[in-house]
PDB file of C-alpha atoms and ligand atoms in Angstrom:
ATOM      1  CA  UNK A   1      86.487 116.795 106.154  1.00 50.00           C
ATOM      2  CA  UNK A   2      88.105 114.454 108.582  1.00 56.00           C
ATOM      3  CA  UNK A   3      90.259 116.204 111.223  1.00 62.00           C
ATOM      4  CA  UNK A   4      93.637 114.255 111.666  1.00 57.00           C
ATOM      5  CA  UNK A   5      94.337 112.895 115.043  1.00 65.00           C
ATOM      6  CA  UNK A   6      96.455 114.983 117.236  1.00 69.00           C
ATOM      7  CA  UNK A   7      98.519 112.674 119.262  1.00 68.00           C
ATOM      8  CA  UNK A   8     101.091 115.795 120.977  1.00 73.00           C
ATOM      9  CA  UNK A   9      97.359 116.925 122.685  1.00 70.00           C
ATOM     10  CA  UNK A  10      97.391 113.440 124.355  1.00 70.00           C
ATOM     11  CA  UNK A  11     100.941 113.857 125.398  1.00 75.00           C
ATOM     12  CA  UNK A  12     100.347 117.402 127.318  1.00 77.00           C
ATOM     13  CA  UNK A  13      97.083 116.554 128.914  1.00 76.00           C
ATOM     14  CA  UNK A  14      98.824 114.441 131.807  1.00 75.00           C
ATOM     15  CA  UNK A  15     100.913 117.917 132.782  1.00 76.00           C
ATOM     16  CA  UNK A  16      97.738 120.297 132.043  1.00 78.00           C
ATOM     17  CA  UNK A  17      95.045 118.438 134.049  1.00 78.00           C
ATOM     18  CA  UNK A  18      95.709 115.144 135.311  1.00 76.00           C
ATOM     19  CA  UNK A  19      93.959 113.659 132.712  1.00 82.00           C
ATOM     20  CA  UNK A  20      90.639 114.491 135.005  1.00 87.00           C
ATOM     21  CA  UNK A  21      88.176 116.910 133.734  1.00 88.00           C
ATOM     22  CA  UNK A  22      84.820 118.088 134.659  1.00 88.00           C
ATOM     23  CA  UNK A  23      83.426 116.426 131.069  1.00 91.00           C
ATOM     24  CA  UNK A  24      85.306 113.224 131.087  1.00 94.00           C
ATOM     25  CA  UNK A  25      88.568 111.240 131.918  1.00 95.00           C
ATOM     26  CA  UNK A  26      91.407 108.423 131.603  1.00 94.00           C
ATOM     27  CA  UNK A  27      92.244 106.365 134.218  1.00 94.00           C
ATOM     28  CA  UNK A  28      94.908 103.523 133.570  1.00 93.00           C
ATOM     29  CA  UNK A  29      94.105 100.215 134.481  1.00 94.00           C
ATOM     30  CA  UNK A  30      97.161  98.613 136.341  1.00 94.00           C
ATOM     31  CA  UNK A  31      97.775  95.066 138.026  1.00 92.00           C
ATOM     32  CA  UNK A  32     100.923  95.255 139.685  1.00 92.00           C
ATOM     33  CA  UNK A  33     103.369  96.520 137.880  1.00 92.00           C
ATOM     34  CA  UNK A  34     101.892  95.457 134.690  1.00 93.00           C
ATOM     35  CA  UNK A  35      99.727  98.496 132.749  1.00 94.00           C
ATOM     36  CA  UNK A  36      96.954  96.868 131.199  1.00 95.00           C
ATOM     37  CA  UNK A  37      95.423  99.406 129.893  1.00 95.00           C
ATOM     38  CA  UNK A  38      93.190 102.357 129.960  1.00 94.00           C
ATOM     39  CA  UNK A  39      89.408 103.222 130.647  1.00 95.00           C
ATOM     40  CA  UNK A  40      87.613 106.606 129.666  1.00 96.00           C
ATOM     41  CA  UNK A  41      84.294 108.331 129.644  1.00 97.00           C
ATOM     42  CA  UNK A  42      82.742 111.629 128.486  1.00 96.00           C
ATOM     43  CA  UNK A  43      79.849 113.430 129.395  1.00 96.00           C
ATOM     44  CA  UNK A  44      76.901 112.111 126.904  1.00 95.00           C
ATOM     45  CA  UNK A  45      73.850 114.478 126.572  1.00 94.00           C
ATOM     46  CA  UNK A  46      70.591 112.467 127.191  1.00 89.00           C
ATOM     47  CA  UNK A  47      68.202 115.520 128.387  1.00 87.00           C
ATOM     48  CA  UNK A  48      68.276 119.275 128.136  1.00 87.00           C
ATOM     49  CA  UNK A  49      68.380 119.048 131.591  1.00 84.00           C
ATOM     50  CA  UNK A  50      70.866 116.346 132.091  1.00 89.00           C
ATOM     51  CA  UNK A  51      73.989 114.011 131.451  1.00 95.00           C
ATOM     52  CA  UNK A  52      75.391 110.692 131.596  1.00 97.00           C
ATOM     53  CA  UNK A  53      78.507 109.008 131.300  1.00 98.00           C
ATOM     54  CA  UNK A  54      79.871 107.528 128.157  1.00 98.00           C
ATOM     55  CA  UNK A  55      82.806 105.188 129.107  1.00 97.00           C
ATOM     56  CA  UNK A  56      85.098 102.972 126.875  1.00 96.00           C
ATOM     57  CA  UNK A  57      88.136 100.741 127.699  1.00 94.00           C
ATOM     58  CA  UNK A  58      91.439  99.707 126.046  1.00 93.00           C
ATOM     59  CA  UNK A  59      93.153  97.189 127.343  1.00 94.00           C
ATOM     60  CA  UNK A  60      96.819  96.668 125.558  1.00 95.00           C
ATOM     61  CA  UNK A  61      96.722  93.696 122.802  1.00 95.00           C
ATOM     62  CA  UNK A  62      98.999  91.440 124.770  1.00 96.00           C
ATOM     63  CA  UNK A  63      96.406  91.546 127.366  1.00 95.00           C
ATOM     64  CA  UNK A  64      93.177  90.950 126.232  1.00 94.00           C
ATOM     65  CA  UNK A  65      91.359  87.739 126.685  1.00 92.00           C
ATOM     66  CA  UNK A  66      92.771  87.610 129.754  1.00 93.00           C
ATOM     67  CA  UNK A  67      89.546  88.700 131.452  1.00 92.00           C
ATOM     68  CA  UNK A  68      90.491  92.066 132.196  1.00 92.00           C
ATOM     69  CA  UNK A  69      88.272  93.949 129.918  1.00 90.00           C
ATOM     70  CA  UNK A  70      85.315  92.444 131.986  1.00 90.00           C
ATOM     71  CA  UNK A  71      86.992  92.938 135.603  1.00 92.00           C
ATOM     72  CA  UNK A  72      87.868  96.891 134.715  1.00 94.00           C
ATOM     73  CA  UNK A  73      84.440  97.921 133.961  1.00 94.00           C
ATOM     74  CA  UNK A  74      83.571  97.106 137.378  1.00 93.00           C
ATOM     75  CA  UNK A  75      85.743  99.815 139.691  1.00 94.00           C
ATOM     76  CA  UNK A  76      84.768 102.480 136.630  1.00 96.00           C
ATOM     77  CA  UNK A  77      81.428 101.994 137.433  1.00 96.00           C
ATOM     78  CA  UNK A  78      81.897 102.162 141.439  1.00 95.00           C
ATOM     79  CA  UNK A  79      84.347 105.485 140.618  1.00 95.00           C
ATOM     80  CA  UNK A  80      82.128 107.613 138.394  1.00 97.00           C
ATOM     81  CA  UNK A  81      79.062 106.922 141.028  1.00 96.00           C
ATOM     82  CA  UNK A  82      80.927 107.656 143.535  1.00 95.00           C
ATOM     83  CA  UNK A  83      82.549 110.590 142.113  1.00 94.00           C
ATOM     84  CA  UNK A  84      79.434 112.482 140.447  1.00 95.00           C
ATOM     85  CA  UNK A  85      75.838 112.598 140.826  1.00 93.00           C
ATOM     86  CA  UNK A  86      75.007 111.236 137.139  1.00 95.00           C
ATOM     87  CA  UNK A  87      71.863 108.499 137.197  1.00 95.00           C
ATOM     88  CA  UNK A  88      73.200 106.702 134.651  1.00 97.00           C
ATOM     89  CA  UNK A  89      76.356 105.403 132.440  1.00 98.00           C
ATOM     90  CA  UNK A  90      76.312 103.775 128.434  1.00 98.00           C
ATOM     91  CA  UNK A  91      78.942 102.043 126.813  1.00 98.00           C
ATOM     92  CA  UNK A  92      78.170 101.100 122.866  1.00 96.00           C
ATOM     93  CA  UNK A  93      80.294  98.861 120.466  1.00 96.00           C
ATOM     94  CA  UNK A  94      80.181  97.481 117.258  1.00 97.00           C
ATOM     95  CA  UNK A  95      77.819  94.508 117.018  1.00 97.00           C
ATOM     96  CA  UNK A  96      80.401  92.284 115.717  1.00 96.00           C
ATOM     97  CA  UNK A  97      82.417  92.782 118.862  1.00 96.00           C
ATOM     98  CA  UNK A  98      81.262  90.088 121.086  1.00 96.00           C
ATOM     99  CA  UNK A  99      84.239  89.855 123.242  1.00 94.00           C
ATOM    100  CA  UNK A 100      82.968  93.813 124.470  1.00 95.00           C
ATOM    101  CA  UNK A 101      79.844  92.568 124.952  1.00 97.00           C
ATOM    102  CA  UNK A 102      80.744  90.139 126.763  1.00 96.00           C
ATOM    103  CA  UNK A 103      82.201  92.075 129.202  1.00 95.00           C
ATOM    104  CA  UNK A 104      79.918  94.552 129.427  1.00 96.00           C
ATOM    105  CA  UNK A 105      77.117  91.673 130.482  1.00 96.00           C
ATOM    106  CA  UNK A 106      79.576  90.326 132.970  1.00 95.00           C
ATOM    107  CA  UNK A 107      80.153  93.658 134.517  1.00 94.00           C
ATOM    108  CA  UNK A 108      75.917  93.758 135.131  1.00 95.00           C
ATOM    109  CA  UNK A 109      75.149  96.198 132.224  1.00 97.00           C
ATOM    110  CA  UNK A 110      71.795  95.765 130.690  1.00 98.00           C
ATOM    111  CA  UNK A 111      71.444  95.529 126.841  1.00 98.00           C
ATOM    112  CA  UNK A 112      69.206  98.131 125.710  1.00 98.00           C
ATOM    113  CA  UNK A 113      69.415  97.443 121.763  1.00 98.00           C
ATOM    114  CA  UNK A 114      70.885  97.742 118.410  1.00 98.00           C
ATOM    115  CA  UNK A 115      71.624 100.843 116.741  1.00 97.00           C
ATOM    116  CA  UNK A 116      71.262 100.909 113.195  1.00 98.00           C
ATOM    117  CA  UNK A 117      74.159 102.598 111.073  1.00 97.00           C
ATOM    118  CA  UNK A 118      75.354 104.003 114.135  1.00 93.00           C
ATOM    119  CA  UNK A 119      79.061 104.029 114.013  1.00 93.00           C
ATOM    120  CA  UNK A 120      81.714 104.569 110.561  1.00 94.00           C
ATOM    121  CA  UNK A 121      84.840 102.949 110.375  1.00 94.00           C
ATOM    122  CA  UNK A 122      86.848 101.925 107.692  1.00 94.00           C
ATOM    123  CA  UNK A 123      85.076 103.253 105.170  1.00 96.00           C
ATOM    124  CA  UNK A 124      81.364 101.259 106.217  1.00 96.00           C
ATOM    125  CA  UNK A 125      78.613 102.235 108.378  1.00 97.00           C
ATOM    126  CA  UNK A 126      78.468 100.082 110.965  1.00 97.00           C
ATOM    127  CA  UNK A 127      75.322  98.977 113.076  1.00 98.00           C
ATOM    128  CA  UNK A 128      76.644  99.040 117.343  1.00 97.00           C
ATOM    129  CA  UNK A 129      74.908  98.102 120.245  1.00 98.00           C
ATOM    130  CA  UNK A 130      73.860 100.288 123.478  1.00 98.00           C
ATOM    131  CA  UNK A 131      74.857  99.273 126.946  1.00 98.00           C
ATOM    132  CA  UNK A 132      73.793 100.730 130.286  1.00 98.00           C
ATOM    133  CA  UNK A 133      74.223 100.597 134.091  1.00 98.00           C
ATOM    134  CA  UNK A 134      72.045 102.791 136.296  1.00 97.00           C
ATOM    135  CA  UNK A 135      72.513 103.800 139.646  1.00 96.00           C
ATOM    136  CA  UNK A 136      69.709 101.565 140.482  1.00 95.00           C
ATOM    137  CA  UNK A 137      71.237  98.881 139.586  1.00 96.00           C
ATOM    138  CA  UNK A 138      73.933  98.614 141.790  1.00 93.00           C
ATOM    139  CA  UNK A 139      73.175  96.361 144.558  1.00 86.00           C
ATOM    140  CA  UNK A 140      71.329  98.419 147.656  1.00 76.00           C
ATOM    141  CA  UNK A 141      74.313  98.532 150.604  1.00 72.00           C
ATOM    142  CA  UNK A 142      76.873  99.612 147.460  1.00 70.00           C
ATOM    143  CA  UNK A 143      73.798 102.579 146.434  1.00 68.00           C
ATOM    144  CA  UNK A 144      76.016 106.350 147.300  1.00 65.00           C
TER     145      UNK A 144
HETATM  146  C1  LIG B   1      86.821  94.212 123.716  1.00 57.79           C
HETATM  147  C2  LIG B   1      87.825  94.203 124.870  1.00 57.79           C
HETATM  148  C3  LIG B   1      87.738  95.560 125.586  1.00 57.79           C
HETATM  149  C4  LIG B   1      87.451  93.081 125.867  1.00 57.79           C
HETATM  150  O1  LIG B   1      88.417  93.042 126.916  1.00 57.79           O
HETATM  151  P1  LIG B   1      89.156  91.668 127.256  1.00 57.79           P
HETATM  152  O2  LIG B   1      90.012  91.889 128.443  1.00 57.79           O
HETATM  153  O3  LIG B   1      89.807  91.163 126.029  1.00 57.79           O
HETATM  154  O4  LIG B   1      87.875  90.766 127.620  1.00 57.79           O
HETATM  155  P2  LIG B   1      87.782  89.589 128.688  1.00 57.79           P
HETATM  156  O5  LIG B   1      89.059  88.809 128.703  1.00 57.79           O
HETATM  157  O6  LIG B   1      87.279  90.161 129.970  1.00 57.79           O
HETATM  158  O7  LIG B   1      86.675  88.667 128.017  1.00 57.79           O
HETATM  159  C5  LIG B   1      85.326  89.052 127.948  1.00 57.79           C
HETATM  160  C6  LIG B   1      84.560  88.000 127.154  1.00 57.79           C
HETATM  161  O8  LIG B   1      84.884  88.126 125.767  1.00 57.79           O
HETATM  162  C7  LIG B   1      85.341  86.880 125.283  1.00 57.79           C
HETATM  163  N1  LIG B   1      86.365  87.171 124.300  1.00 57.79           N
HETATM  164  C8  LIG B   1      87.599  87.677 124.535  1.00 57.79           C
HETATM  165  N2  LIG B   1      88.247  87.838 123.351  1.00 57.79           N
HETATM  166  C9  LIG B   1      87.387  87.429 122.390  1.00 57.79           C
HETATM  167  C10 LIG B   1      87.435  87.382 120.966  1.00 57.79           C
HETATM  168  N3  LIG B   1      88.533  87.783 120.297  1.00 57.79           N
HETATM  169  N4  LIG B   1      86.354  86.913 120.283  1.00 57.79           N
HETATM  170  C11 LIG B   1      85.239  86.510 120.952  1.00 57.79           C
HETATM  171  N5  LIG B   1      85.116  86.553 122.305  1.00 57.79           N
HETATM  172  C12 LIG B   1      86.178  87.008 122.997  1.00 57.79           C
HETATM  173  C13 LIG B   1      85.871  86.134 126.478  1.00 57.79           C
HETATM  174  O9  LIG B   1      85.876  84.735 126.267  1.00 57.79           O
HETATM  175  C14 LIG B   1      84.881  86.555 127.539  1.00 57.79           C
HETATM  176  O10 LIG B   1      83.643  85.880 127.377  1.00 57.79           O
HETATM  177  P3  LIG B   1      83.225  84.572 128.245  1.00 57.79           P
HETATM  178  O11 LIG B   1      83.243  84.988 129.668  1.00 57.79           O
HETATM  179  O12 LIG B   1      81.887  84.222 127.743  1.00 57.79           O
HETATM  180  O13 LIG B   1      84.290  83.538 127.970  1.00 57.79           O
HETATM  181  C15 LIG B   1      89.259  93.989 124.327  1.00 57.79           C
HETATM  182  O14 LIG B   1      89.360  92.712 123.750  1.00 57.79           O
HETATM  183  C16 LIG B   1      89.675  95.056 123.323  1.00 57.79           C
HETATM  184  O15 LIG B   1      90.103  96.134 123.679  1.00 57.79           O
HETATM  185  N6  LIG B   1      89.557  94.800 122.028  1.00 57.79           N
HETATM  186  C17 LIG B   1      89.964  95.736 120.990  1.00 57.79           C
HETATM  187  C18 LIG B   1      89.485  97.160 121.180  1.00 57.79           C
HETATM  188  C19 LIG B   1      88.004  97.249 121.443  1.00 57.79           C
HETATM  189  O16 LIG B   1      87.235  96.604 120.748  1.00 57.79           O
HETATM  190  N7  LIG B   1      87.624  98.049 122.467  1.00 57.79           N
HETATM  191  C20 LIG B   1      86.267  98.274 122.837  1.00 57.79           C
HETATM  192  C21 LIG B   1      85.777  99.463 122.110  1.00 57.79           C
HETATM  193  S1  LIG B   1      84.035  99.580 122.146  1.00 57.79           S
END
C-alpha cells in the first residue's frame, strides 16, 4: 500500500529541528533575494560498517535551465565534507533526465552506471543512473 504524502510534517520540521538532522537535511538554495530552490540528502547505507550521503536538488520551475541546478551541487558537496566525516556522496536520476545529468558531470561527479528497473513512477519501472563524488576527488588544497 502506498502511504499518502504528509505535507503538515514538512511544515513543522523548520520549528522542530531546523530542517538539520543527524540522517539528512534541506538547505535552500538562494541568490539574492530570489529562492531558487532547495537541495537535500539522507544517509544511504553502503556497508554494515558505514554511510554515505544521498543528495537531490529542486530548483523552482521558473528557474531551471538557468544553470543553477549545476552551480548548487557544488557548495553541497563542499558543506556535507566539511560538515561530516562520510568518504563518499551519490546522487541517481532517471536516465531520461539528461538535464540532471548534466549537472551532475559539471559539478565533477563520476558516472558509475545504469541501474536497471531501479526507480517507479507513474505507474512504470524506470531504469536511473548512479552518480558519485568522493572525498578524493576534490582537488588536494580543498581535501578537510
Ligand atoms: C534536473 C534539474 C535539477 C537541473 O537543474 P537546472 O538548473 O535546470 O540545470 P542547469 O541549468 O544547471 O543545466 C544543466 C545542464 O542540463 C541542460 N538542460 C537544462 N534543462 C534541460 C532540459 N529540459 N532538457 C535537456 N537538457 C537540459 C543544460 O543545457 C545544461 O547542460 P549543458 O551545460 O550541456 O548546456 C532541474 O531541471 C529540475 O529540477 N528538473 C525537474 C526535477 C528533477 O528532475 N530533479 C532532479 C531529481 S533526480
Amino acid at each position: 500500500m502506498v502511504r499518502p504524502a504528509r505535507p503538515h510534517r514538512h511544515r513543522r520540521r523548520p520549528q522542530e529541528d531546523g530542517l538539520l538532522r543527524a540522517d539528512g537535511g534541506v538547505l535552500l538554495v538562494v541568490k539574492g533575494g530570489d529562492r531558487i530552490g532547495f537541495v537535500s540528502w539522507s544517509k544511504a547505507i553502503i556497508t554494515r560498517a558505514g554511510h554515505c550521503w544521498e543528495i537531490g536538488l529542486i530548483p523552482a520551475p521558473e528557474f531551471r535551465g538557468r544553470g543553477y541546478g549545476t552551480q548548487a551541487h557544488k557548495p553541497l558537496v563542499r558543506y556535507l565534507f566539511d560538515h561530516s566525516t562520510v568518504h563518499r556522496i551519490q546522487a541517481g536520476t532517471e536516465i531520461t533526465n539528461v538535464a540532471e545529468q548534466r549537472a551532475l558531470e559539471k559539478a565533477g561527479f563520476t558516472r558509475e552506471g545504469v541501474l536497471r528497473g531501479a526507480g517507479f513512477r507513474a505507474g512504470k519501472w524506470h531504469d536511473g543512473v548512479r552518480y558519485s563524488f568522493l572525498r578524493s576527488d576534490l582537488p588536494d588544497p580543498e581535501r578537510p
